[in-house]
mmCIF file of C-alpha atoms in Angstrom:
data_model
loop_
_atom_site.group_PDB
_atom_site.id
_atom_site.type_symbol
_atom_site.label_atom_id
_atom_site.label_comp_id
_atom_site.label_asym_id
_atom_site.label_seq_id
_atom_site.Cartn_x
_atom_site.Cartn_y
_atom_site.Cartn_z
ATOM 1 C CA MET A 380 101.762 126.860 108.998
ATOM 2 C CA THR A 381 104.183 125.366 106.977
ATOM 3 C CA GLU A 382 102.866 121.810 105.546
ATOM 4 C CA PRO A 383 105.981 118.965 106.035
ATOM 5 C CA GLN A 384 107.741 118.106 102.721
ATOM 6 C CA LYS A 385 106.303 115.674 100.910
ATOM 7 C CA THR A 386 108.815 112.580 99.796
ATOM 8 C CA ALA A 387 108.552 109.767 97.406
ATOM 9 C CA ILE A 388 110.095 107.130 96.040
ATOM 10 C CA VAL A 389 111.015 106.029 92.385
ATOM 11 C CA THR A 390 112.249 103.271 90.603
ATOM 12 C CA GLY A 391 114.000 103.231 87.102
ATOM 13 C CA ALA A 392 114.181 106.678 88.017
ATOM 14 C CA ALA A 393 117.398 107.597 85.612
ATOM 15 C CA ALA A 394 115.736 107.709 82.341
ATOM 16 C CA GLY A 395 112.666 108.091 81.017
ATOM 17 C CA ILE A 396 109.327 107.713 82.722
ATOM 18 C CA GLY A 397 110.549 107.088 85.588
ATOM 19 C CA ARG A 398 113.415 110.367 85.208
ATOM 20 C CA ALA A 399 110.128 112.711 84.153
ATOM 21 C CA MET A 400 108.773 111.568 87.603
ATOM 22 C CA VAL A 401 111.274 113.103 89.029
ATOM 23 C CA GLU A 402 111.779 116.330 87.501
ATOM 24 C CA ARG A 403 108.276 116.594 87.614
ATOM 25 C CA LEU A 404 108.422 115.862 91.356
ATOM 26 C CA VAL A 405 110.978 118.349 92.426
ATOM 27 C CA ALA A 406 109.896 120.504 90.515
ATOM 28 C CA ASP A 407 106.425 120.570 92.935
ATOM 29 C CA GLY A 408 108.863 120.609 96.147
ATOM 30 C CA TRP A 409 108.324 116.777 96.683
ATOM 31 C CA ARG A 410 111.954 114.916 98.443
ATOM 32 C CA VAL A 411 112.361 112.588 96.043
ATOM 33 C CA ILE A 412 114.564 109.859 96.406
ATOM 34 C CA GLY A 413 115.582 107.710 93.001
ATOM 35 C CA VAL A 414 116.446 104.330 93.481
ATOM 36 C CA ASP A 415 118.134 102.963 89.862
ATOM 37 C CA ARG A 416 120.810 100.216 88.623
ATOM 38 C CA THR A 417 122.731 103.356 86.727
ATOM 39 C CA GLY A 418 124.396 106.118 87.820
ATOM 40 C CA ALA A 419 122.823 109.683 86.965
ATOM 41 C CA SER A 420 122.714 112.832 87.847
ATOM 42 C CA LEU A 421 118.979 114.020 89.116
ATOM 43 C CA ASP A 422 119.004 117.396 90.025
ATOM 44 C CA GLY A 423 117.090 117.998 93.137
ATOM 45 C CA ALA A 424 116.701 114.270 94.048
ATOM 46 C CA GLU A 425 118.463 111.408 95.929
ATOM 47 C CA LEU A 426 120.161 108.568 93.837
ATOM 48 C CA LEU A 427 120.410 105.117 95.222
ATOM 49 C CA VAL A 428 122.925 103.128 93.499
ATOM 50 C CA GLY A 429 121.361 99.151 92.716
ATOM 51 C CA ASP A 430 118.148 97.103 92.473
ATOM 52 C CA ALA A 431 114.569 97.879 92.961
ATOM 53 C CA ALA A 432 114.360 94.298 93.606
ATOM 54 C CA ASP A 433 117.029 94.810 96.165
ATOM 55 C CA PRO A 434 114.885 94.877 99.940
ATOM 56 C CA SER A 435 117.815 96.146 101.660
ATOM 57 C CA VAL A 436 118.000 98.893 98.850
ATOM 58 C CA LEU A 437 114.683 99.496 99.280
ATOM 59 C CA ALA A 438 114.690 99.612 102.948
ATOM 60 C CA LEU A 439 117.669 102.160 103.005
ATOM 61 C CA ALA A 440 114.865 104.543 100.336
ATOM 62 C CA LEU A 441 112.635 103.807 102.826
ATOM 63 C CA GLU A 442 114.626 105.453 105.920
ATOM 64 C CA ARG A 443 115.979 108.516 103.750
ATOM 65 C CA CYS A 444 112.348 109.085 103.701
ATOM 66 C CA GLY A 445 112.262 108.936 107.522
ATOM 67 C CA GLY A 446 109.816 105.975 107.664
ATOM 68 C CA SER A 447 106.797 108.304 105.672
ATOM 69 C CA LEU A 448 106.128 107.690 102.146
ATOM 70 C CA ASP A 449 103.131 109.767 100.050
ATOM 71 C CA ALA A 450 104.209 108.250 97.313
ATOM 72 C CA LEU A 451 105.735 105.312 95.384
ATOM 73 C CA VAL A 452 106.471 104.783 92.072
ATOM 74 C CA CYS A 453 107.406 101.799 89.834
ATOM 75 C CA SER A 454 108.804 102.566 87.041
ATOM 76 C CA ALA A 455 112.234 100.058 86.627
ATOM 77 C CA GLY A 456 111.390 97.603 84.293
ATOM 78 C CA ILE A 457 112.666 95.513 81.013
ATOM 79 C CA PRO A 458 111.728 96.165 77.851
ATOM 80 C CA PRO A 459 110.339 93.485 75.650
ATOM 81 C CA SER A 460 113.096 91.741 73.995
ATOM 82 C CA GLY A 461 113.475 87.784 73.783
ATOM 83 C CA PRO A 462 113.729 84.747 72.342
ATOM 84 C CA TRP A 463 110.859 84.230 73.973
ATOM 85 C CA GLU A 464 111.577 80.224 74.610
ATOM 86 C CA SER A 465 114.784 81.573 76.662
ATOM 87 C CA ARG A 466 114.256 80.579 79.695
ATOM 88 C CA GLU A 467 116.830 83.307 81.397
ATOM 89 C CA HIS A 468 115.199 85.855 79.647
ATOM 90 C CA TRP A 469 111.557 84.865 81.354
ATOM 91 C CA ASP A 470 113.345 84.645 84.725
ATOM 92 C CA GLU A 471 115.187 88.495 84.452
ATOM 93 C CA VAL A 472 111.817 89.974 82.854
ATOM 94 C CA ILE A 473 109.267 89.429 85.842
ATOM 95 C CA ALA A 474 111.713 89.607 88.301
ATOM 96 C CA VAL A 475 112.509 93.188 87.491
ATOM 97 C CA ASP A 476 109.086 94.152 85.948
ATOM 98 C CA LEU A 477 106.917 92.388 88.634
ATOM 99 C CA THR A 478 108.429 91.273 91.402
ATOM 100 C CA ALA A 479 110.120 94.141 91.881
ATOM 101 C CA PRO A 480 107.353 96.411 92.499
ATOM 102 C CA TYR A 481 105.526 93.438 94.791
ATOM 103 C CA GLU A 482 108.905 94.079 96.708
ATOM 104 C CA ALA A 483 109.075 97.741 96.793
ATOM 105 C CA LEU A 484 105.646 97.601 98.105
ATOM 106 C CA ARG A 485 105.814 95.253 100.488
ATOM 107 C CA ILE A 486 108.824 96.867 102.042
ATOM 108 C CA CYS A 487 107.560 100.478 101.986
ATOM 109 C CA MET A 488 104.168 99.854 103.228
ATOM 110 C CA PRO A 489 104.410 100.628 106.642
ATOM 111 C CA GLY A 490 105.405 104.222 105.185
ATOM 112 C CA LEU A 491 102.949 104.678 102.638
ATOM 113 C CA VAL A 492 100.352 103.402 106.123
ATOM 114 C CA ALA A 493 101.886 106.020 108.072
ATOM 115 C CA ALA A 494 101.366 109.085 105.343
ATOM 116 C CA ARG A 495 97.955 107.009 103.948
ATOM 117 C CA GLY A 496 100.687 107.464 100.685
ATOM 118 C CA SER A 497 99.868 106.823 97.357
ATOM 119 C CA ALA A 498 101.401 104.118 95.055
ATOM 120 C CA VAL A 499 101.627 103.850 90.902
ATOM 121 C CA LEU A 500 102.662 100.957 89.410
ATOM 122 C CA VAL A 501 104.141 101.711 85.563
ATOM 123 C CA GLY A 502 102.389 99.013 83.705
ATOM 124 C CA SER A 503 101.805 98.309 80.079
ATOM 125 C CA ILE A 504 98.545 98.235 77.135
ATOM 126 C CA VAL A 505 101.033 95.086 76.319
ATOM 127 C CA GLY A 506 99.818 92.429 78.727
ATOM 128 C CA ALA A 507 96.266 92.820 80.032
ATOM 129 C CA ILE A 508 95.295 94.100 76.314
ATOM 130 C CA GLU A 509 97.918 92.998 73.604
ATOM 131 C CA GLY A 510 99.503 89.866 73.186
ATOM 132 C CA SER A 511 103.720 90.493 72.710
ATOM 133 C CA LEU A 512 105.064 88.516 69.833
ATOM 134 C CA ARG A 513 108.536 89.032 71.301
ATOM 135 C CA SER A 514 108.589 88.407 74.198
ATOM 136 C CA PRO A 515 105.368 86.651 76.508
ATOM 137 C CA ALA A 516 107.549 87.368 79.633
ATOM 138 C CA TYR A 517 106.979 90.882 79.469
ATOM 139 C CA ALA A 518 102.733 90.475 78.512
ATOM 140 C CA ALA A 519 102.926 88.496 81.767
ATOM 141 C CA ALA A 520 104.645 90.392 84.118
ATOM 142 C CA LYS A 521 102.266 93.327 82.768
ATOM 143 C CA ALA A 522 99.782 91.611 83.105
ATOM 144 C CA GLY A 523 100.511 90.692 86.754
ATOM 145 C CA LEU A 524 100.481 93.848 87.728
ATOM 146 C CA GLU A 525 97.568 95.074 87.270
ATOM 147 C CA GLY A 526 96.219 91.957 89.063
ATOM 148 C CA LEU A 527 99.509 92.722 92.077
ATOM 149 C CA ALA A 528 97.806 96.203 92.131
ATOM 150 C CA ARG A 529 94.150 95.215 93.155
ATOM 151 C CA SER A 530 95.162 93.387 95.462
ATOM 152 C CA MET A 531 97.080 95.999 97.372
ATOM 153 C CA ALA A 532 94.574 98.703 96.843
ATOM 154 C CA VAL A 533 92.079 96.021 98.674
ATOM 155 C CA ILE A 534 95.492 95.692 101.242
ATOM 156 C CA GLY A 535 95.925 98.837 101.925
ATOM 157 C CA ALA A 536 92.392 100.725 101.784
ATOM 158 C CA SER A 537 92.132 100.344 104.977
ATOM 159 C CA ASP A 538 95.038 102.142 106.115
ATOM 160 C CA GLY A 539 94.371 105.155 103.553
ATOM 161 C CA VAL A 540 96.732 103.935 100.897
ATOM 162 C CA ARG A 541 95.735 103.528 97.613
ATOM 163 C CA VAL A 542 97.042 101.680 95.042
ATOM 164 C CA ASN A 543 96.804 102.326 90.765
ATOM 165 C CA VAL A 544 98.353 101.237 87.537
ATOM 166 C CA VAL A 545 99.336 103.625 84.470
ATOM 167 C CA ALA A 546 99.175 101.444 81.153
ATOM 168 C CA PRO A 547 101.086 103.266 78.592
ATOM 169 C CA GLY A 548 101.332 102.846 75.074
ATOM 170 C CA ALA A 549 103.688 103.723 72.580
ATOM 171 C CA ILE A 550 105.992 106.619 74.309
ATOM 172 C CA ALA A 551 109.200 107.904 72.517
ATOM 173 C CA THR A 552 111.812 106.590 75.057
ATOM 174 C CA ASP A 553 114.563 104.420 74.336
ATOM 175 C CA PHE A 554 112.915 101.776 75.725
ATOM 176 C CA ASP A 555 110.186 101.910 73.509
ATOM 177 C CA GLU A 556 110.774 100.375 69.785
ATOM 178 C CA ARG A 557 110.431 102.477 66.936
ATOM 179 C CA LEU A 558 108.249 101.028 64.483
ATOM 180 C CA LEU A 559 107.280 103.779 63.059
ATOM 181 C CA PRO A 560 108.250 107.714 63.397
ATOM 182 C CA ALA A 561 107.031 109.135 66.323
ATOM 183 C CA ASP A 562 104.703 111.887 64.644
ATOM 184 C CA ARG A 563 103.917 109.218 61.891
ATOM 185 C CA ARG A 564 101.856 106.532 64.062
ATOM 186 C CA THR A 565 98.917 105.275 62.225
ATOM 187 C CA ASP A 566 98.078 102.733 64.910
ATOM 188 C CA VAL A 567 97.664 105.818 67.440
ATOM 189 C CA PRO A 568 94.461 107.251 66.890
ATOM 190 C CA LEU A 569 96.264 110.912 67.902
ATOM 191 C CA GLY A 570 98.924 110.135 65.454
ATOM 192 C CA ARG A 571 102.208 110.098 67.564
ATOM 193 C CA MET A 572 103.945 108.867 70.458
ATOM 194 C CA GLY A 573 103.672 110.150 73.509
ATOM 195 C CA THR A 574 105.879 111.552 75.657
ATOM 196 C CA ALA A 575 107.588 110.463 79.339
ATOM 197 C CA GLU A 576 106.210 113.974 80.791
ATOM 198 C CA GLU A 577 102.242 112.673 79.504
ATOM 199 C CA VAL A 578 102.908 109.774 81.463
ATOM 200 C CA ALA A 579 104.510 111.322 84.390
ATOM 201 C CA ALA A 580 101.677 113.752 84.779
ATOM 202 C CA VAL A 581 98.945 110.581 85.240
ATOM 203 C CA ILE A 582 101.264 109.426 87.512
ATOM 204 C CA GLY A 583 101.300 112.627 89.177
ATOM 205 C CA PHE A 584 97.286 112.880 89.369
ATOM 206 C CA LEU A 585 96.872 109.688 90.794
ATOM 207 C CA ILE A 586 99.570 109.794 93.660
ATOM 208 C CA GLY A 587 97.836 113.667 94.514
ATOM 209 C CA PRO A 588 94.470 114.896 96.479
ATOM 210 C CA GLU A 589 92.519 115.093 93.447
ATOM 211 C CA ALA A 590 92.217 111.809 92.726
ATOM 212 C CA SER A 591 91.968 110.573 96.802
ATOM 213 C CA TYR A 592 89.442 108.318 95.787
ATOM 214 C CA VAL A 593 90.597 106.338 93.010
ATOM 215 C CA THR A 594 92.593 102.884 94.233
ATOM 216 C CA GLY A 595 92.610 99.940 91.938
ATOM 217 C CA ALA A 596 92.312 101.660 88.520
ATOM 218 C CA ILE A 597 94.139 100.826 85.344
ATOM 219 C CA TRP A 598 94.702 104.360 83.646
ATOM 220 C CA PRO A 599 95.554 104.007 79.767
ATOM 221 C CA VAL A 600 98.226 106.452 78.637
ATOM 222 C CA ASP A 601 97.710 105.158 74.945
ATOM 223 C CA GLY A 602 96.748 107.850 72.333
ATOM 224 C CA GLY A 603 93.944 105.693 71.583
ATOM 225 C CA ARG A 604 95.640 103.065 70.787
ATOM 226 C CA VAL A 605 93.610 100.366 72.383
ATOM 227 C CA VAL A 606 90.128 101.308 70.964
ATOM 228 C CA LEU A 607 91.432 101.520 67.281
ATOM 229 C CA SER A 608 90.171 98.828 65.389
ATOM 230 C CA THR A 609 92.297 96.924 62.735
ATOM 231 C CA ALA A 610 90.462 97.837 60.265
ATOM 232 C CA ASP A 611 89.977 101.827 61.230
ATOM 233 C CA ALA A 612 93.983 101.464 61.657
ATOM 234 C CA GLU A 613 94.164 100.344 58.067
ATOM 235 C CA ARG A 614 92.044 103.547 56.447
ATOM 236 C CA MET A 615 93.890 105.731 58.364
ATOM 237 C CA ARG A 616 97.231 104.893 56.361
#
């Protein structure tokens, strides 16, 4: 008997980690609905152009999945910029990087319950582990994602819904500011930036059956950056 095709919604689907996740899921035979403000061609997936924080867009994405959702990946985000004292910047970053994942979970929870599905929020080592000189808003939003995920993991547990976070470090996408060459990162023990595909691989594990006993967890994908002391970083230069 053929198993039904699995369904996923990916926000921020047009670029970076979101796009890598869409490509991975499509290659694995999933039906994928991508959500992004920017129109783009997503081979094998359907793209809804709209705001990832808009309940009507999220509801339409869930409807396109038939109401049953195996995976929700919240990858839409605004990078840290500034100035830090800009209230406009604060409001925009909190809306996209924190409120939008909350809305996605709120709207999509019935579909996740129907499929006993899994959600992964794309966080960052900035926030819960590091501060941000440029953007306290970004750090606050990403730290808040971890509290949101832990809370939703508890809320969804009785219905078999799992919620986790991946926390990338320096990843070679347009999202990440290039302070050092990608292949010579003295602030990363592995010596290089990661790739969007490497982050997508961890997300793929977390939404899959091998991670069926993992929920409310934070998974750094940072090449060891957060375990490197300042003194050792200086020795690596």
